[in-house]
XYZ file of C-alpha atoms in Angstrom:
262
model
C -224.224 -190.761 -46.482
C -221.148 -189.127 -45.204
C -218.952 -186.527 -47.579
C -216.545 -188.855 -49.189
C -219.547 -191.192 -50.324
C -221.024 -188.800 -51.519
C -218.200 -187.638 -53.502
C -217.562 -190.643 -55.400
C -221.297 -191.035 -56.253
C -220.467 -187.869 -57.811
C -217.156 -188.497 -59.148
C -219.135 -191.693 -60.567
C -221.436 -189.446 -62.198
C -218.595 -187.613 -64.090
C -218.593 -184.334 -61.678
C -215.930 -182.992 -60.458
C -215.453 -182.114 -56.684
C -212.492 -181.106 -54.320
C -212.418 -181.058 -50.619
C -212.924 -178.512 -47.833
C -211.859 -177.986 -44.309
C -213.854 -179.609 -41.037
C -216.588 -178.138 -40.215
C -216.114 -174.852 -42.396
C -216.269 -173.546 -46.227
C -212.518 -172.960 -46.694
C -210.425 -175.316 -48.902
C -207.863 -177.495 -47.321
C -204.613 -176.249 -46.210
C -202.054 -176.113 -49.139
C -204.973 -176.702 -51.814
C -206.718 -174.360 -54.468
C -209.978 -174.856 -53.928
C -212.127 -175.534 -57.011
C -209.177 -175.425 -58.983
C -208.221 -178.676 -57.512
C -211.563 -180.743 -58.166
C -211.337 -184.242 -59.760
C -213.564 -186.755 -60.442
C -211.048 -189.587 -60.355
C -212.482 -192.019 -58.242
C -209.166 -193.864 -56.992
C -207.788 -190.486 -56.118
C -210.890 -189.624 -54.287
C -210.893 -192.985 -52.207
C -206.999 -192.536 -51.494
C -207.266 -188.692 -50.456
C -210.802 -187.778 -49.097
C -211.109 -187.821 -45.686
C -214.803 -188.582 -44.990
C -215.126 -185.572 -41.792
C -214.231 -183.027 -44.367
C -216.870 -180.486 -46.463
C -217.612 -181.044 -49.969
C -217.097 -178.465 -52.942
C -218.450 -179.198 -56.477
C -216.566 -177.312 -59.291
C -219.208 -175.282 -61.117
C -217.376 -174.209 -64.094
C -215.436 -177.491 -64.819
C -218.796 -178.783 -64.175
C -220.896 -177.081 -66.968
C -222.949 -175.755 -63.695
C -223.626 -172.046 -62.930
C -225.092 -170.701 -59.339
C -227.303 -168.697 -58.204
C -226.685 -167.882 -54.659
C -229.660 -166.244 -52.732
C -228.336 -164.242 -49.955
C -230.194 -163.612 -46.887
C -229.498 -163.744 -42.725
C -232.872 -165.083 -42.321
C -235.755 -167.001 -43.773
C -238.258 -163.627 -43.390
C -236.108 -161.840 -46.058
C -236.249 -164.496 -48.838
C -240.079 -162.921 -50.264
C -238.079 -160.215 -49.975
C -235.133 -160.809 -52.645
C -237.716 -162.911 -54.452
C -239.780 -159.958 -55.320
C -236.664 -158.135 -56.285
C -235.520 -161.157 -58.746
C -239.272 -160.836 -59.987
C -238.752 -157.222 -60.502
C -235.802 -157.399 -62.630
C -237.494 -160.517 -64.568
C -234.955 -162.930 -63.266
C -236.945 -166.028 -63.806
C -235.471 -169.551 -61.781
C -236.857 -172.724 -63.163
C -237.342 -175.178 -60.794
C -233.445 -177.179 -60.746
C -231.742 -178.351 -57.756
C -231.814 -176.811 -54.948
C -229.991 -176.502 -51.403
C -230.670 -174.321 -48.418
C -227.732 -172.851 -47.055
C -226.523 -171.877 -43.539
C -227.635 -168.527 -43.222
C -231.582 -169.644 -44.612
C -230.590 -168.724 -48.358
C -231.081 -170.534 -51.488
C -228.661 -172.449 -53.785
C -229.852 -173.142 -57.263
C -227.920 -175.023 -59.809
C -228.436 -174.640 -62.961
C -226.515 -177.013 -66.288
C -225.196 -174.722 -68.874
C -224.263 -175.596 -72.482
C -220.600 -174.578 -72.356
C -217.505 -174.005 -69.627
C -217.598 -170.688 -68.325
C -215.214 -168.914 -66.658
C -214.954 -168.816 -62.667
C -216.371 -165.621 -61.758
C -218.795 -164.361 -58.747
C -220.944 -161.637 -60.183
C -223.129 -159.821 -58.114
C -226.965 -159.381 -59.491
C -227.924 -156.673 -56.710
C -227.323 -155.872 -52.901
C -230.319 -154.849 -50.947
C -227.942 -153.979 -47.749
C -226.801 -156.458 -45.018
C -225.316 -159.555 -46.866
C -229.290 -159.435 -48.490
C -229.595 -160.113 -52.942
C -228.428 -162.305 -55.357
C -225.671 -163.302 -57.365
C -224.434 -165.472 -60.121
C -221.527 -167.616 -59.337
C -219.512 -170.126 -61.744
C -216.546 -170.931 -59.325
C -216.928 -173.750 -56.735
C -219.529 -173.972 -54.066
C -220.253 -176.205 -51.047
C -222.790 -178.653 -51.181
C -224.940 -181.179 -49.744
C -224.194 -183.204 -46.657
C -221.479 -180.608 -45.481
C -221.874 -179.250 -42.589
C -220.912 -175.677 -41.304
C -221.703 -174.582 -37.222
C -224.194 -177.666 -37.024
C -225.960 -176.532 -40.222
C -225.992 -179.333 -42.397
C -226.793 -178.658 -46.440
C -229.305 -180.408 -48.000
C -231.433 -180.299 -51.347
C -234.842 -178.837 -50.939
C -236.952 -180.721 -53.304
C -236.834 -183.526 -55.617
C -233.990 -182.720 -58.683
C -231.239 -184.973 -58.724
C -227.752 -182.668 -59.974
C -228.085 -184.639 -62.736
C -230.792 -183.961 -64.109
C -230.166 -180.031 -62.894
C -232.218 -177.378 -65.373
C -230.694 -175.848 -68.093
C -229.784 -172.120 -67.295
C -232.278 -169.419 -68.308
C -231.013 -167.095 -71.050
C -230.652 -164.355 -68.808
C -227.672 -165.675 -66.788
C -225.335 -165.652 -69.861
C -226.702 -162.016 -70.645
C -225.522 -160.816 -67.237
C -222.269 -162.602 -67.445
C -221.332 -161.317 -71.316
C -222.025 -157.436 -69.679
C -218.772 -155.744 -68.929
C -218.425 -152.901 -66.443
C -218.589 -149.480 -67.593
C -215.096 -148.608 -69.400
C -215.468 -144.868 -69.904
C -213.108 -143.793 -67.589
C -209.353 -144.545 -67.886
C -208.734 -146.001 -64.839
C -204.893 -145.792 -66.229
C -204.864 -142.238 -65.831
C -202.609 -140.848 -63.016
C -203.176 -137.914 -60.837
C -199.717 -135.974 -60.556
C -199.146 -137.093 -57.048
C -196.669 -138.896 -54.782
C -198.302 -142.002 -54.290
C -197.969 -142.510 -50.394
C -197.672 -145.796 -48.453
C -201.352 -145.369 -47.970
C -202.219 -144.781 -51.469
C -200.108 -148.362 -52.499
C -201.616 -150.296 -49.243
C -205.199 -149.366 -50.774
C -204.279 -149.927 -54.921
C -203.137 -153.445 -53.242
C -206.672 -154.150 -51.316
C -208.201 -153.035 -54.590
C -206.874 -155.883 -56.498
C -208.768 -158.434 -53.910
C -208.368 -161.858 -53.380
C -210.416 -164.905 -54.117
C -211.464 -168.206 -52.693
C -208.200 -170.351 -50.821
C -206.556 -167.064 -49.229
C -209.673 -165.245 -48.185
C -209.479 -165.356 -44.588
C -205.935 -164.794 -44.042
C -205.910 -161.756 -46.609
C -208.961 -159.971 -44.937
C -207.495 -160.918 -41.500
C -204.100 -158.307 -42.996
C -206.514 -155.534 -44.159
C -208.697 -155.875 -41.042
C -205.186 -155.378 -38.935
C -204.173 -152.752 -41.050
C -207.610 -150.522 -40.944
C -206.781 -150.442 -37.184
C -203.249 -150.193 -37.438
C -204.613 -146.729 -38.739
C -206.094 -145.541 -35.583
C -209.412 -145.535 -37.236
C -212.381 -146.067 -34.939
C -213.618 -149.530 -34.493
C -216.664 -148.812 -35.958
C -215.061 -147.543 -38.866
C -213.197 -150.532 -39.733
C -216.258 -152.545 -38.963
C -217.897 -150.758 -41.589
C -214.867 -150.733 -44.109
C -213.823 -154.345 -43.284
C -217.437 -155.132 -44.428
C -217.559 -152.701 -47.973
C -214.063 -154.553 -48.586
C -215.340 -158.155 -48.049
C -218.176 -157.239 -50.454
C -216.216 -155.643 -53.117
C -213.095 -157.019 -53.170
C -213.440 -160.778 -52.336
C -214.636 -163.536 -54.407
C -216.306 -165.076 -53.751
C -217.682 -162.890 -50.346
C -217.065 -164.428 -46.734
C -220.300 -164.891 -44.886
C -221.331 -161.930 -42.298
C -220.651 -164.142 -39.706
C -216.487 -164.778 -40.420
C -216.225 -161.125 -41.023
C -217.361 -160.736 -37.570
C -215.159 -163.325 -36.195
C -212.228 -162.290 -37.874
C -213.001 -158.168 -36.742
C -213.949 -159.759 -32.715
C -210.734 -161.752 -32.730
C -208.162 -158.677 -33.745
C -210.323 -156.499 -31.728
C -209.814 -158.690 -28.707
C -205.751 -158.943 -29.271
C -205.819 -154.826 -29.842
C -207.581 -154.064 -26.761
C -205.926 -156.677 -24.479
């Protein structure tokens, strides 16, 4: 079953999906992503190009993720034991394995939430779990000759419903007890503006292209290369959502390092 099937036996199914580029998680050129999902089956047949990735919409969806993070299959006892710690049960639901060895696991939910990536922990190195109710690639895409697949038995549709926990974590708000509207008296330098705008982030659709700018920037600094290696990385886990994969960062870092040092 290529992508395009597969997206109208979702479509027929009532879920709503949206395309991605060849051969990669990005949306299509000119499109918003998950914001753009449909389940109307002659739209599907008339746009969806069969060679292209598959997103499901997890919000519109009534769907929440939980992504399970790891570079490879020896560290998945590890974040395992960690979810265990912190009595984050997963019910068996539908599952995928993902490029890098991780785990997706979908889960229905009684009500719409709203698109967010929220990050349960970080054990270091693109290793931990988080909670995602944006849009996420599935099953048969396929990224670098990885193709996704489910893991076990459970159709989406009959998907578990979420453990209480996941709404918990997503009704917590970050700590508000400093003003954050406060201002130092200062001249605000172009420095100071350049890093309030990398603060604000970016999210899924411009990801790429908007790192690529900071990435080119940090060495437009005269910073070390390992510096920005290490800040281009803090920034992709902070300050994009959903995060690139260690992998693009890399890329994207190798390629301006290339044109910098030609």
């Amino acid at each position: 079953m290529n992508t395009k099937q597969k997206a109208l036996q979702l479509a027929k199914n009532k879920f709503k999906v949206f395309q991605l580029s060849h051969n990669s998680k990005i949306p299509l050129k000119n499109s918003h992503g998950y914001k753009d999902a449909t389940n109307d089956i002659d739209l599907i047949k008339q746009t969806y190009h069969k060679q292209n990735n598959l997103g499901l919409a997890l919000s519109q969806n009534k769907l929440v993720l939980i992504d399970i993070d790891i570079s490879n299959q020896n560290q998945l006892k590890e974040v395992l034991i960690e979810l265990k710690k912190r009595n984050y049960n997963l019910p068996q639901t539908y599952t995928e394995r993902t490029q890098s060895g991780g785990t997706h696991l979908i889960y229905k939910t009684n009500k719409s939430l709203t698109p967010t990536n929220k990050t349960l922990f970080n054990l270091g190195n693109h290793l931990g779990a988080e909670i995602r109710t944006d849009g996420v690639i599935i099953s048969p895409s396929c990224v670098a000759e990885y193709i996704y697949k489910p893991i076990n038995n459970i159709s989406l549709q009959d998907a578990t419903k979420a453990p209480r926990w996941i709404y918990n974590e997503l009704q917590q708000h970050p700590n508000t007890d400093f003003h954050y509207k406060i201002r130092v008296p200062t001249n605000k330098y172009y420095t100071g503006k350049k890093l309030d705008e990398i603060a604000k982030g970016t999210g899924q659709g411009n990801r790429n292209n908007w790192l690529t700018g900071v990435i080119g920037w940090l060495f437009g600094t005269g910073a070390d290369p390992e510096t920005v290696y290490q800040f281009a990385h803090a920034i992709n886990d902070t300050f994009i959502s959903p995060p690139l994969k260690n992998k693009e960062v890399n890329t994207i870092f190798k390629s301006i390092l290339r044109r910098m040092t030609a």
